[in-house]
XYZ file of C-alpha atoms in Angstrom:
779
model
C 0.000 0.000 0.000
C 2.818 2.410 0.849
C 4.484 1.697 -2.485
C 1.268 2.300 -4.416
C 0.646 5.573 -2.553
C 4.175 6.633 -3.352
C 3.641 5.881 -7.049
C 0.453 7.951 -7.113
C 2.202 10.895 -5.427
C 5.023 10.727 -7.978
C 2.555 10.718 -10.885
C 0.652 13.701 -9.432
C 3.902 15.577 -8.829
C 5.080 14.988 -12.393
C 1.745 16.121 -13.780
C 1.905 19.333 -11.734
C 5.480 19.912 -12.868
C 4.443 19.520 -16.487
C 1.583 21.994 -16.006
C 3.625 24.710 -14.295
C 7.075 24.360 -15.874
C 5.737 24.068 -19.415
C 3.110 26.773 -19.157
C 4.366 28.433 -22.362
C 2.885 26.295 -25.146
C 4.692 28.375 -27.806
C 8.182 27.803 -26.394
C 9.334 25.923 -29.508
C 7.228 27.851 -32.046
C 9.529 29.763 -34.460
C 9.178 33.544 -34.682
C 6.601 34.630 -37.230
C 4.770 31.318 -37.003
C 1.597 30.348 -35.167
C 0.760 27.382 -32.965
C -2.344 25.618 -34.275
C -4.330 25.890 -31.057
C -7.908 25.016 -31.966
C -9.680 23.508 -34.981
C -13.456 23.403 -35.255
C -15.783 22.102 -37.961
C -19.245 23.630 -38.145
C -21.812 21.991 -40.425
C -24.827 24.156 -41.165
C -28.274 22.554 -41.587
C -29.750 21.651 -44.961
C -30.486 24.955 -46.702
C -33.965 23.865 -47.828
C -35.373 21.469 -45.234
C -33.392 22.835 -42.297
C -32.482 19.283 -41.227
C -29.057 18.572 -39.779
C -26.586 16.641 -41.920
C -26.094 13.047 -40.837
C -22.285 13.153 -40.814
C -20.407 12.909 -37.533
C -17.828 15.522 -36.590
C -15.332 12.751 -35.788
C -15.636 11.426 -39.338
C -15.025 14.864 -40.851
C -11.978 15.447 -38.645
C -10.361 12.408 -40.287
C -10.069 14.398 -43.530
C -8.162 17.306 -42.018
C -4.492 17.586 -42.972
C -3.602 19.375 -39.732
C -4.767 18.693 -36.191
C -3.805 20.689 -33.075
C -1.784 19.051 -30.333
C -3.879 16.590 -28.389
C -5.587 17.802 -25.204
C -5.987 15.547 -22.204
C -9.433 15.971 -20.590
C -10.124 18.673 -23.145
C -7.799 21.328 -21.713
C -4.253 20.051 -20.985
C -1.858 19.571 -23.909
C 0.207 17.072 -21.984
C 2.275 15.787 -24.905
C 3.185 19.314 -25.993
C 3.942 20.279 -22.388
C 6.289 17.308 -22.064
C 8.036 18.325 -25.286
C 8.349 21.910 -24.016
C 10.182 20.686 -20.922
C 13.142 20.048 -23.219
C 15.732 22.728 -23.827
C 16.745 24.099 -27.206
C 19.935 22.049 -27.327
C 18.783 18.897 -29.153
C 22.170 17.214 -28.584
C 21.587 16.779 -24.857
C 20.315 13.341 -23.912
C 17.648 14.617 -21.516
C 16.242 16.916 -24.203
C 16.118 14.102 -26.737
C 14.367 11.876 -24.184
C 11.705 14.495 -23.367
C 11.077 15.171 -27.044
C 10.666 11.456 -27.662
C 8.050 11.244 -24.906
C 6.176 14.323 -26.062
C 4.997 15.778 -29.364
C 6.334 18.939 -31.070
C 4.031 21.924 -31.571
C 1.824 21.832 -34.654
C 2.611 24.920 -36.735
C -0.278 26.450 -38.645
C 0.089 25.994 -42.430
C -2.333 27.909 -44.654
C -1.670 25.601 -47.608
C -2.597 22.517 -45.573
C -5.636 24.380 -44.279
C -6.824 25.013 -47.844
C -6.169 21.376 -48.721
C -8.232 20.331 -45.706
C -11.108 22.519 -46.905
C -10.931 20.913 -50.362
C -11.019 17.454 -48.813
C -13.993 18.371 -46.648
C -15.856 19.666 -49.690
C -15.066 16.502 -51.660
C -16.317 14.426 -48.747
C -19.619 16.293 -48.763
C -19.908 15.801 -52.533
C -19.271 12.099 -52.106
C -22.081 11.984 -49.545
C -24.576 13.519 -51.976
C -24.179 17.254 -51.285
C -23.006 18.379 -54.719
C -23.395 22.092 -53.961
C -21.460 22.029 -50.698
C -19.191 24.963 -49.858
C -16.438 25.132 -47.227
C -15.257 28.480 -45.840
C -12.188 28.954 -43.650
C -12.202 31.402 -40.772
C -8.667 31.822 -39.446
C -8.203 33.623 -36.147
C -4.524 34.578 -35.792
C -3.446 35.980 -32.422
C -0.100 37.693 -33.043
C 0.501 38.403 -29.356
C -0.008 34.807 -28.190
C 1.269 33.394 -31.512
C -1.690 31.048 -31.744
C -4.109 30.229 -34.552
C -7.726 29.159 -34.197
C -9.160 27.686 -37.412
C -12.828 27.124 -38.126
C -14.179 25.274 -41.172
C -17.751 26.289 -41.920
C -19.516 23.783 -44.176
C -22.605 24.923 -46.047
C -24.001 21.659 -47.448
C -26.728 23.020 -49.671
C -29.567 20.800 -50.826
C -28.617 17.118 -51.253
C -29.216 14.999 -54.346
C -31.546 12.021 -53.900
C -31.966 8.882 -55.966
C -35.407 8.978 -57.589
C -35.198 5.796 -59.683
C -32.712 2.962 -60.194
C -32.393 1.270 -63.585
C -30.046 -1.475 -64.752
C -28.459 -1.665 -68.192
C -27.080 -5.202 -68.437
C -26.830 -6.593 -71.986
C -25.718 -10.024 -70.740
C -28.967 -11.823 -69.899
C -27.315 -14.414 -67.625
C -25.752 -11.693 -65.458
C -29.018 -9.726 -65.517
C -30.906 -12.740 -64.135
C -28.375 -13.220 -61.326
C -28.597 -9.568 -60.268
C -32.395 -9.528 -60.521
C -32.579 -12.534 -58.231
C -30.528 -10.745 -55.558
C -31.989 -7.237 -55.929
C -33.275 -7.068 -52.350
C -29.788 -7.597 -50.927
C -28.204 -4.733 -52.872
C -27.697 -1.445 -50.967
C -28.938 1.127 -53.533
C -32.600 1.990 -52.975
C -34.807 4.751 -54.429
C -35.173 7.636 -52.001
C -31.649 7.411 -50.601
C -28.918 10.015 -50.899
C -26.635 9.903 -53.922
C -23.837 8.667 -51.667
C -20.743 7.381 -53.462
C -19.987 5.037 -50.574
C -23.276 3.249 -51.278
C -22.427 3.126 -54.977
C -19.088 1.501 -54.155
C -20.836 -1.016 -51.894
C -23.158 -1.867 -54.798
C -20.205 -2.441 -57.121
C -18.397 -4.593 -54.559
C -21.459 -6.733 -53.753
C -22.293 -7.348 -57.403
C -18.674 -8.265 -58.131
C -18.625 -10.717 -55.203
C -21.969 -12.152 -56.295
C -20.778 -12.794 -59.838
C -17.372 -14.146 -58.817
C -19.185 -16.651 -56.616
C -21.168 -17.741 -59.692
C -18.207 -18.557 -61.915
C -17.253 -15.145 -63.376
C -13.545 -15.335 -62.587
C -12.471 -12.401 -64.800
C -15.184 -10.026 -63.639
C -14.029 -6.966 -61.657
C -15.848 -3.971 -60.237
C -14.273 -1.797 -62.942
C -16.845 -3.363 -65.309
C -19.590 -1.563 -63.370
C -20.286 2.130 -63.943
C -23.114 4.505 -63.074
C -24.931 7.131 -65.087
C -26.805 9.878 -63.238
C -29.496 11.819 -65.122
C -30.853 15.008 -63.585
C -33.067 17.767 -64.906
C -31.643 21.265 -64.779
C -31.974 22.667 -61.283
C -33.524 19.450 -59.920
C -32.101 17.431 -57.072
C -33.751 14.121 -57.982
C -31.449 11.740 -59.815
C -32.383 8.932 -62.181
C -29.540 6.468 -61.624
C -28.583 3.801 -64.130
C -26.160 0.983 -63.365
C -24.286 -0.159 -66.476
C -22.263 -3.323 -66.938
C -20.029 -3.154 -69.993
C -19.850 -6.324 -72.011
C -17.880 -5.173 -75.048
C -14.229 -6.206 -74.655
C -11.656 -3.500 -75.264
C -8.960 -6.103 -75.925
C -8.935 -9.678 -77.062
C -7.792 -10.686 -73.580
C -11.061 -9.288 -72.190
C -13.257 -11.516 -74.346
C -13.762 -14.010 -71.501
C -14.608 -11.401 -68.887
C -18.311 -12.327 -69.050
C -17.715 -16.031 -69.404
C -18.222 -18.558 -66.622
C -15.031 -20.398 -65.725
C -14.770 -23.973 -64.552
C -12.090 -25.664 -62.493
C -10.128 -28.139 -64.596
C -7.586 -29.393 -62.062
C -6.843 -28.915 -58.375
C -3.107 -29.307 -57.711
C -1.447 -29.213 -54.289
C 2.251 -28.290 -54.140
C 3.264 -29.424 -50.657
C 6.883 -28.176 -50.568
C 6.509 -24.697 -52.026
C 9.358 -22.240 -51.380
C 8.030 -18.645 -51.673
C 11.470 -17.209 -52.367
C 12.722 -19.864 -54.771
C 9.548 -21.039 -56.515
C 7.692 -17.723 -56.897
C 6.400 -17.284 -60.471
C 7.110 -20.854 -61.551
C 4.766 -22.315 -64.134
C 5.719 -25.919 -63.515
C 6.705 -27.742 -60.343
C 8.814 -30.868 -59.954
C 7.879 -33.517 -57.393
C 9.374 -36.593 -55.812
C 5.981 -38.252 -55.965
C 2.569 -37.414 -57.427
C -0.590 -38.785 -55.815
C -4.109 -38.607 -57.224
C -6.868 -38.687 -54.632
C -10.588 -38.265 -55.377
C -9.955 -35.999 -58.347
C -7.188 -33.814 -56.895
C -3.448 -34.088 -57.548
C -0.820 -33.770 -54.832
C 2.812 -33.051 -55.651
C 4.893 -34.330 -52.737
C 8.496 -33.484 -51.979
C 10.773 -35.445 -49.685
C 7.952 -37.011 -47.676
C 4.178 -37.279 -47.505
C 3.907 -35.100 -44.399
C 0.149 -34.573 -44.890
C -2.257 -37.354 -45.766
C -4.249 -36.892 -49.009
C -7.531 -37.148 -47.104
C -6.590 -34.177 -44.905
C -5.851 -32.001 -47.945
C -9.023 -33.116 -49.690
C -11.223 -32.343 -46.677
C -9.609 -28.904 -46.267
C -10.174 -28.005 -49.926
C -13.550 -26.600 -50.995
C -12.433 -26.239 -54.638
C -13.568 -29.207 -56.733
C -12.511 -30.199 -60.282
C -15.342 -29.755 -62.767
C -17.151 -27.191 -60.651
C -17.672 -23.514 -61.398
C -15.117 -21.034 -60.121
C -16.311 -19.614 -56.798
C -14.481 -17.010 -54.736
C -16.227 -18.263 -51.593
C -14.684 -21.712 -52.089
C -11.234 -20.147 -52.235
C -11.846 -18.216 -49.016
C -13.109 -21.359 -47.264
C -10.045 -23.281 -48.443
C -7.759 -20.594 -47.042
C -9.646 -20.783 -43.742
C -9.428 -24.575 -43.497
C -5.749 -24.757 -44.448
C -5.001 -21.967 -41.981
C -6.159 -24.287 -39.180
C -3.432 -26.806 -40.010
C -0.700 -25.978 -37.516
C 2.060 -27.670 -39.549
C 1.632 -25.140 -42.382
C 3.510 -21.863 -42.262
C 2.416 -20.379 -45.600
C -0.546 -20.956 -47.936
C -1.123 -19.409 -51.360
C -3.854 -20.257 -53.890
C -3.315 -19.260 -57.497
C -5.804 -19.674 -60.326
C -4.165 -20.206 -63.729
C -5.974 -20.305 -67.103
C -5.464 -23.609 -68.891
C -3.285 -23.246 -71.997
C -5.324 -23.791 -75.165
C -8.531 -24.311 -73.181
C -10.175 -20.920 -72.602
C -12.760 -20.784 -69.870
C -11.026 -23.365 -67.682
C -8.748 -22.819 -64.708
C -6.202 -24.858 -62.822
C -6.171 -24.213 -59.082
C -2.646 -24.377 -57.681
C -2.563 -24.588 -53.890
C 0.977 -23.943 -52.657
C 1.877 -25.053 -49.133
C 4.982 -24.325 -47.059
C 5.468 -26.369 -43.930
C 6.714 -25.006 -40.616
C 8.598 -26.592 -37.735
C 7.239 -29.981 -36.782
C 8.451 -30.153 -33.163
C 9.053 -27.479 -30.522
C 10.549 -27.874 -27.036
C 10.685 -25.103 -24.410
C 11.926 -24.925 -20.823
C 10.853 -22.340 -18.244
C 12.305 -21.588 -14.816
C 10.887 -19.279 -12.137
C 11.588 -18.255 -8.570
C 8.917 -17.526 -5.963
C 8.760 -15.594 -2.727
C 5.465 -15.965 -0.884
C 5.615 -13.882 2.292
C 9.195 -14.967 2.916
C 8.741 -18.587 1.844
C 11.248 -19.093 -0.952
C 10.757 -21.583 -3.749
C 11.314 -22.361 -7.387
C 9.468 -23.950 -10.242
C 10.218 -25.406 -13.642
C 8.140 -26.523 -16.600
C 8.989 -28.444 -19.743
C 6.712 -28.122 -22.786
C 6.779 -30.256 -25.900
C 4.742 -29.666 -29.079
C 4.379 -31.920 -32.110
C 2.421 -30.211 -34.906
C 1.954 -33.190 -37.205
C 1.606 -36.252 -35.010
C -0.262 -38.589 -37.402
C 0.492 -36.763 -40.682
C -2.783 -34.899 -40.401
C -1.561 -31.707 -38.686
C -2.658 -33.042 -35.309
C -1.222 -30.812 -32.575
C 0.148 -32.640 -29.543
C 0.788 -30.570 -26.414
C 2.611 -32.154 -23.496
C 3.656 -30.200 -20.428
C 5.330 -31.252 -17.205
C 5.805 -28.858 -14.312
C 7.275 -29.132 -10.821
C 7.605 -26.654 -7.989
C 9.053 -26.601 -4.502
C 8.540 -24.088 -1.693
C 10.006 -24.035 1.782
C 7.454 -23.276 4.483
C 8.022 -21.507 7.777
C 6.028 -20.969 10.950
C 3.321 -23.334 12.143
C -0.262 -24.173 11.302
C -2.455 -24.991 14.283
C 0.388 -26.825 15.938
C 1.653 -28.598 12.818
C 5.169 -27.742 11.690
C 5.275 -26.794 8.022
C 8.478 -27.367 6.170
C 7.767 -27.741 2.462
C 5.207 -27.619 -0.298
C 5.770 -29.806 -3.362
C 3.692 -29.903 -6.531
C 4.001 -32.018 -9.678
C 1.722 -31.619 -12.641
C 1.351 -32.859 -16.171
C -0.947 -31.939 -19.033
C -1.470 -33.874 -22.231
C -3.679 -32.763 -25.082
C -4.163 -33.388 -28.769
C -6.034 -31.133 -31.203
C -7.386 -32.540 -34.471
C -8.003 -29.943 -37.230
C -11.347 -31.522 -38.129
C -14.589 -32.669 -36.543
C -14.141 -36.024 -34.808
C -17.353 -37.783 -33.860
C -18.775 -41.256 -34.404
C -21.936 -41.976 -36.418
C -21.734 -38.756 -38.483
C -21.192 -38.482 -42.225
C -17.916 -37.217 -43.674
C -19.806 -34.510 -45.562
C -21.245 -33.125 -42.313
C -17.833 -33.188 -40.625
C -16.245 -31.226 -43.499
C -19.059 -28.669 -43.383
C -18.726 -27.983 -39.652
C -14.988 -27.139 -39.878
C -14.399 -27.495 -36.168
C -11.282 -28.463 -34.251
C -11.595 -31.425 -31.917
C -9.622 -31.366 -28.675
C -8.920 -34.191 -26.249
C -7.039 -33.357 -23.074
C -6.023 -34.872 -19.755
C -4.354 -33.349 -16.712
C -2.935 -34.623 -13.438
C -1.710 -32.569 -10.481
C -0.126 -33.846 -7.267
C 0.180 -31.528 -4.242
C 1.913 -32.411 -0.995
C 2.018 -30.404 2.238
C 2.657 -31.502 5.800
C -1.086 -31.243 6.458
C -2.404 -33.129 3.447
C -1.759 -34.714 0.068
C -4.148 -33.841 -2.746
C -4.588 -35.200 -6.281
C -6.450 -33.225 -8.941
C -7.197 -34.928 -12.269
C -9.203 -33.876 -15.292
C -10.203 -34.910 -18.798
C -12.093 -33.139 -21.578
C -13.518 -33.665 -25.065
C -14.475 -30.422 -26.765
C -15.032 -28.751 -30.148
C -13.980 -25.260 -31.247
C -14.868 -23.366 -34.417
C -14.940 -19.777 -35.649
C -15.607 -17.705 -38.751
C -13.011 -16.381 -41.206
C -12.472 -13.050 -39.434
C -12.429 -14.687 -35.987
C -15.222 -12.321 -34.926
C -17.515 -15.237 -34.067
C -16.250 -18.126 -31.941
C -17.910 -21.199 -30.468
C -16.756 -23.857 -28.002
C -18.752 -26.935 -27.120
C -17.578 -29.097 -24.207
C -19.041 -32.495 -24.903
C -17.611 -33.736 -21.629
C -15.376 -32.137 -19.014
C -14.398 -34.129 -15.939
C -12.761 -32.754 -12.802
C -11.752 -35.115 -9.999
C -10.234 -34.133 -6.638
C -9.049 -36.671 -4.086
C -7.174 -36.469 -0.794
C -5.626 -39.902 -0.396
C -3.781 -38.894 2.749
C -4.320 -36.149 5.287
C -3.044 -35.372 8.715
C -5.326 -36.666 11.428
C -8.277 -34.322 12.056
C -6.927 -31.768 9.514
C -10.336 -30.940 8.025
C -11.950 -30.801 11.466
C -9.209 -28.415 12.613
C -9.587 -25.920 9.740
C -13.343 -26.154 9.188
C -15.287 -27.682 12.063
C -18.595 -26.146 10.936
C -17.961 -24.649 7.495
C -19.258 -26.911 4.696
C -17.886 -24.624 1.972
C -14.332 -24.765 3.280
C -14.611 -28.485 3.997
C -15.723 -29.051 0.409
C -12.516 -27.566 -1.038
C -10.457 -30.114 0.939
C -12.712 -33.126 0.457
C -13.002 -35.543 -2.461
C -15.370 -34.375 -5.191
C -16.285 -35.218 -8.774
C -17.636 -32.904 -11.516
C -18.708 -34.082 -14.977
C -20.176 -31.267 -17.059
C -21.337 -30.386 -20.535
C -21.145 -26.759 -21.681
C -21.232 -24.236 -24.520
C -19.375 -20.919 -24.917
C -20.259 -18.142 -27.383
C -18.188 -15.106 -28.371
C -19.018 -12.368 -30.873
C -17.513 -8.988 -31.682
C -17.550 -6.440 -34.488
C -13.984 -5.323 -33.768
C -11.885 -5.118 -36.891
C -8.139 -5.611 -37.115
C -6.639 -2.127 -36.921
C -4.657 -0.823 -39.878
C -1.751 1.242 -38.454
C -1.432 3.192 -41.736
C -5.068 4.238 -41.806
C -6.250 7.438 -40.127
C -9.792 6.085 -39.945
C -10.849 4.406 -36.728
C -13.735 2.193 -35.705
C -16.133 4.347 -33.730
C -18.308 1.714 -32.063
C -17.118 -1.697 -30.885
C -19.146 -4.336 -29.055
C -18.291 -7.733 -27.595
C -20.664 -10.445 -26.379
C -19.579 -13.411 -24.262
C -22.001 -16.054 -23.040
C -21.743 -19.537 -21.597
C -24.000 -22.228 -20.238
C -23.090 -25.494 -18.535
C -24.743 -28.273 -16.629
C -23.256 -31.058 -14.552
C -24.276 -34.411 -13.084
C -27.475 -35.047 -15.053
C -26.203 -38.155 -16.840
C -24.767 -39.606 -13.657
C -27.979 -38.822 -11.757
C -30.073 -40.550 -14.426
C -27.845 -43.641 -14.278
C -27.993 -43.654 -10.479
C -31.791 -43.385 -10.472
C -32.378 -46.003 -13.173
C -29.980 -48.462 -11.579
C -31.644 -48.147 -8.160
C -28.340 -47.056 -6.600
C -28.439 -46.453 -2.850
C -27.925 -42.972 -1.475
C -25.141 -42.568 1.038
C -25.327 -39.671 3.455
C -28.270 -38.328 1.444
C -26.544 -38.295 -1.965
C -25.556 -40.586 -4.824
C -21.856 -41.309 -5.191
C -19.526 -42.545 -7.901
C -16.213 -44.191 -6.932
C -17.219 -43.395 -3.367
C -17.382 -39.643 -4.096
C -20.468 -37.436 -4.179
C -20.749 -35.906 -7.658
C -21.933 -32.345 -8.273
C -25.218 -31.545 -10.002
C -26.008 -27.987 -11.047
C -26.843 -25.666 -13.950
C -25.056 -22.393 -14.625
C -25.427 -19.545 -17.150
C -23.191 -16.509 -17.600
C -23.205 -13.521 -20.006
C -21.208 -10.310 -20.520
C -21.717 -7.384 -22.881
C -19.116 -4.685 -23.526
C -19.633 -1.564 -25.653
C -16.899 0.953 -26.473
C -17.511 4.284 -28.169
C -14.364 5.892 -29.594
C -14.841 9.655 -29.752
C -11.406 10.027 -31.348
C -8.465 7.630 -31.817
C -7.227 8.865 -28.406
C -10.448 9.157 -26.385
C -13.099 6.545 -25.680
C -15.845 5.520 -23.292
C -16.382 1.835 -22.434
C -19.403 0.281 -20.727
C -19.805 -3.249 -19.414
C -22.573 -5.293 -17.875
C -22.310 -8.895 -16.711
C -24.837 -11.288 -15.228
C -24.772 -14.904 -14.152
C -26.694 -17.481 -12.173
C -25.957 -20.994 -10.941
C -28.471 -23.384 -9.390
C -27.575 -26.566 -7.440
C -30.171 -29.318 -7.490
C -30.619 -33.064 -7.322
C -27.435 -34.508 -5.891
C -26.047 -31.156 -4.636
C -27.122 -28.523 -2.141
C -24.300 -26.134 -3.091
C -22.422 -25.400 -6.305
C -18.752 -26.487 -6.263
C -16.513 -23.759 -4.880
C -14.499 -23.331 -8.106
C -17.730 -22.889 -10.103
C -19.214 -20.153 -7.892
C -18.983 -16.439 -8.671
C -16.832 -13.972 -6.758
C -16.682 -10.173 -6.634
C -13.973 -7.562 -6.347
C -10.578 -7.591 -7.970
C -9.011 -6.034 -11.063
C -11.895 -7.082 -13.345
C -14.766 -6.588 -10.915
C -15.809 -3.845 -8.519
C -12.370 -2.321 -8.116
C -12.925 -0.717 -4.709
C -12.512 -4.203 -3.240
C -9.755 -6.762 -3.468
C -10.373 -10.073 -5.177
C -12.930 -12.220 -3.312
C -13.502 -9.607 -0.575
C -16.956 -8.332 -1.627
C -20.254 -9.994 -0.835
C -22.276 -12.043 -1.001
C -25.070 -9.524 -0.486
C -24.599 -7.665 2.781
C -22.338 -10.346 4.271
C -19.805 -8.617 6.500
C -16.383 -10.228 6.399
C -14.544 -9.927 9.682
C -11.309 -11.415 8.386
C -10.409 -11.529 4.674
C -8.172 -14.564 5.243
C -10.491 -16.789 7.234
C -13.634 -15.594 5.389
C -12.098 -16.045 1.950
C -14.039 -19.258 1.360
C -17.362 -17.627 2.310
C -17.149 -14.742 -0.147
C -18.551 -16.500 -3.182
C -22.075 -16.791 -4.552
C -24.517 -18.223 -7.073
C -25.751 -14.972 -8.679
C -23.692 -12.083 -10.003
C -24.446 -8.627 -11.389
C -21.630 -6.290 -12.475
C -21.750 -2.882 -14.190
C -18.885 -0.597 -15.166
C -18.348 2.658 -16.996
C -14.825 3.746 -17.898
C -13.476 6.852 -19.629
C -10.121 6.252 -21.355
C -7.737 8.951 -22.525
C -4.350 8.644 -24.215
C -1.783 10.771 -22.370
C 1.675 10.691 -23.908
C 4.194 8.102 -25.057
C 2.569 4.722 -24.229
C 0.684 6.017 -21.187
C -3.091 6.127 -20.948
C -5.292 7.431 -18.149
C -8.747 6.317 -17.064
C -11.614 7.268 -14.781
C -14.087 4.562 -13.852
C -17.233 3.806 -11.880
C -18.048 0.204 -10.945
C -21.095 -1.361 -9.382
C -22.266 -4.847 -8.557
C -22.264 -7.736 -6.138
C -22.838 -11.463 -5.800
C -25.567 -13.322 -3.919
C -26.377 -16.849 -2.837
C -29.446 -18.559 -4.218
C -30.144 -20.220 -0.868
C -29.833 -19.064 2.724
C -26.600 -20.688 3.881
C -25.784 -20.557 7.598
C -22.173 -19.506 7.075
C -23.114 -16.622 4.736
C -25.644 -14.489 6.672
C -27.093 -11.681 4.571
C -25.917 -13.284 1.350
C -29.199 -14.614 -0.065
C -30.752 -12.861 -3.106
C -34.106 -11.183 -2.491
C -35.982 -9.159 -5.116
C -37.180 -6.572 -2.593
C -33.686 -5.718 -1.324
C -30.959 -6.776 -3.785
C -30.753 -3.271 -5.295
C -29.804 -1.969 -1.835
C -26.871 -4.393 -1.798
C -25.240 -3.273 -5.041
C -21.773 -2.085 -4.061
C -20.299 0.954 -5.800
C -16.743 2.157 -6.374
C -14.951 4.820 -8.372
C -11.323 5.440 -9.175
C -8.563 6.319 -11.580
C -6.189 4.196 -13.588
C -2.878 4.416 -15.395
C -2.052 2.076 -18.267
C 1.015 1.438 -20.410
C 0.014 0.277 -23.893
C 2.869 -1.526 -25.658
C 0.597 -2.651 -28.550
C 1.278 -6.355 -28.021
C 0.284 -6.164 -24.334
C -1.053 -3.606 -21.854
C -0.023 -3.091 -18.219
C -2.694 -1.646 -15.936
C -2.600 0.021 -12.511
C -6.015 0.955 -11.068
C -6.854 2.639 -7.792
C -10.421 1.887 -6.674
C -12.229 3.677 -3.857
C -15.327 2.339 -2.103
C -18.331 4.608 -2.620
C -20.977 2.388 -1.071
C -20.361 -0.736 0.982
C -23.489 -2.895 1.442
C -21.809 -4.740 4.331
C -22.007 -1.550 6.418
C -25.247 -0.223 7.813
C -25.819 2.827 5.620
C -28.581 4.376 3.613
C -28.552 3.259 -0.036
C -25.922 4.972 -2.196
C -24.184 7.389 0.176
C -20.932 8.730 -1.253
C -18.746 8.135 1.764
C -15.596 10.019 2.575
C -12.897 7.447 1.914
C -10.323 6.440 4.443
C -7.234 5.575 2.433
C -6.187 2.541 4.440
C -9.699 1.092 4.613
C -11.490 2.154 1.451
C -8.745 2.244 -1.208
C -7.540 -0.769 -3.177
C -4.818 -0.946 -5.831
C -4.862 -3.442 -8.667
C -1.968 -4.281 -10.982
C -2.845 -6.504 -13.931
C -2.456 -7.115 -17.660
C -5.054 -6.041 -20.234
C -8.196 -3.941 -20.009
C -10.745 -4.874 -17.309
C -13.342 -5.528 -20.030
C-alpha cells in the first residue's frame, strides 16, 4: 500500500510539474509562425429542409491535414507540455528523451488548411451534397502566436436517388442480379452517396465471382446519373459493360470452370515464386485432386481433400477459395498458404487451381524456470513443454507439459510444523483440425470445420497437512468464422476429480469444524459437465497506416453449462443407494447444477485517443438433485481487477455479508448470482501512457440461505440496496502487443455496512482504497 501511494504521489507531482514548468505552449514555435491551437468544424443545416446533416464531426476530422496538439481531458496539452520541458539544445540526452516522450508543436500551415477545406468539400460531394461549400475562418493571435481555425460547411440541398435502372446486356448476369436485388444497398429515395455506390459495385462483383465469373471486376460496373436542370432528384442507371476493349477481355463475361486442383506441398516462396511448372518426388491422385509431394508425404491426401472446398469440374467460386484458405489456416504444420488460379493453356474458360503449401517446424521444445517468494517462503518452479504439430500426418497438434515446484514453508499451522510444499503436474492434449465424432457423415464433418480437442491433466500436491490429487479430462469442439469475430466452443464432456488420499489426522476438522464450503474444497469431489461458450464482436483488425478508426465496438460473451445429469439418471435407473443423502460414484459425491453466464461490452471511440467503455455482466448458478451447493471453483466472486475495483479479489459480498477477516472468510465470499456494471473513460496521455476514470457497481448473492453466509441470499425486494459501488482512476502502459494496468479503486458504497442506499462516503485511504496491478483492459 505504501508503495502504491508513493507511485500515485510521484505521478501527481510529475503532472503538476508539467503543467507549471511548461506553461508556455509556444516555447518551440519559431518567430513569425503560429501554434495551431484550436480547430473546429461547423456543419450548417440543410439549406432547404433545415435538417441537420447526418455526418459525424469525428468522421469529418479524419479528412483534415492538420490537427492541433492533443488535449488531455479537453484542456491540458500534456504531450506538448512534455516536449516543451526540453531545452533548445537537441544534442543533450535529456532533451532528446523528453522530445521522444512528447509531441512537437503543430505549426499552422495555410496551404494545408486550404487542402483540408478541399477534402472536406469533396467528402460532402461524395455523400450527396453536390453544392457544398467550405469556408475557412482563421483567427490569428499575433501576441499569443496562436491560430484558431474554423471550417464552416454549407451543405446546400442534397441529391436524392429517384429511380434505379439497370443496363445489363448479358442476360445471364441480368438474371443473377435480378434474383438478388433485395440484398443490394442502392434503394430509391436514398442520398446519392458514393460510398453506397461503391458497396453496390463490390457486392455485385462478389456475387458474380461466386457464380463462376472469374475475370469479372468492379471496374466493369459504372453509373450514369441523369438530372433535370436545377432538380435534385437523380435517375440512376447501373451499367455493366460487355464489349471487350482487348482480345484478352473476351472471356470477362464467361463462366469459368475448375479443370484441375493441384497441391504443391513443398513450395518455397522465395525460390519457386512465379514458376509455371513444379517438380515432385511423388505425385498422388486422390478423389480428383493431384498432390505433388516433396521429400515425404507429411500430410495425408484425405486431410488435404477435406480442407479443400475447390472441386474439379465445378464452377469457379471465390467463396470456395476463401473457405479453403480458412481450413488450411487451421493446419498448424503449415507456415504459408497461397492459392493461385491459372488459365489452362489452349482451353479458354477453364482454370487450374494451384494450392501452394509451405510447412513449418514440426516439433518445438521449451523450458521455463521461475523463482517464488510468498511472504518470505522461498521456492522455485520449472516446466517443460513439448509440441508436435503433425503427429499422425494430419496436422494433429500434440501438447505435453510437465511442471514441478518446490517451496520451503516456515512458521506453524495450528500446531503442525510446516516445512515444504511440493507440486508435480502434467498436461497432455491433442487437437485434431477436423470434426471427430462417431456416427456422423464425412460430408457433415467437413461442413462444420471445427477443431476437436482431447485433453487430460494430473496434479499432485503435498504439504505436511495433506496430500491432494487433482485430475481432469475433456472432449471439446472449437470453431470460428473467417475473421475470428464469431467463436464457439462446445464441451461435450469435461471431468474434474479431486481426491485427498492422505491427510493429517483431524486436519479438516481443525480448519473447518462447521464450514461446509471450506470443507468441500479439501474433500473428495467429482464434476462431470457439458457446456457451450459463445463469443461475438464487431472489432476489426486495426490498420496502423489508416487514419480512420472504428467508432463503435461491441463484444458479447455467453456460456452455459450443466453437470451431473447423466450420472444422476444412471444412479436413479440403476436403483443405486444414497449414502449420506446423496448418490456417489467411486465413493465420491458428484456435483449436479446448472449455470449460465453472459457479458456485454460496448466501447464508443470519440477520437483515436479518447473513448468511453461500458460493461454489464450477469450470471446465475443453481444446485439441485445430488447437490445442495455449487462447487466452490464454479461459484462467482466479486472484487478484484476485473470486478468492482474498490474491493480486493474475493472480498466483496455475497449480499450484505460482513467479512470480519479476509483470510479466514475467503471461502465464504462467493455466490450463485452475479451482477456487475462498469463505466470507464479512457484517454491517451503521452508516449505509451493512458489514463482512465471509472465507476463500478455490482455484487454477488447466494441462491439459498446458507448458515455460514448471513445476509448473502438474493431477495428481489432488497438486492438493489446491496449493489456495491466504487470509483477510481487508472494508469495504463500500452505496448501494442500487451497492456499493463494500474487501477486505484475507492469504495463509494459498501453494502456490508449499515448505511442508507448509495451514500458517497468520505474514503479512508487505508480502509477504502484498493490498488490493482494486472495485464489487459478490465473488459
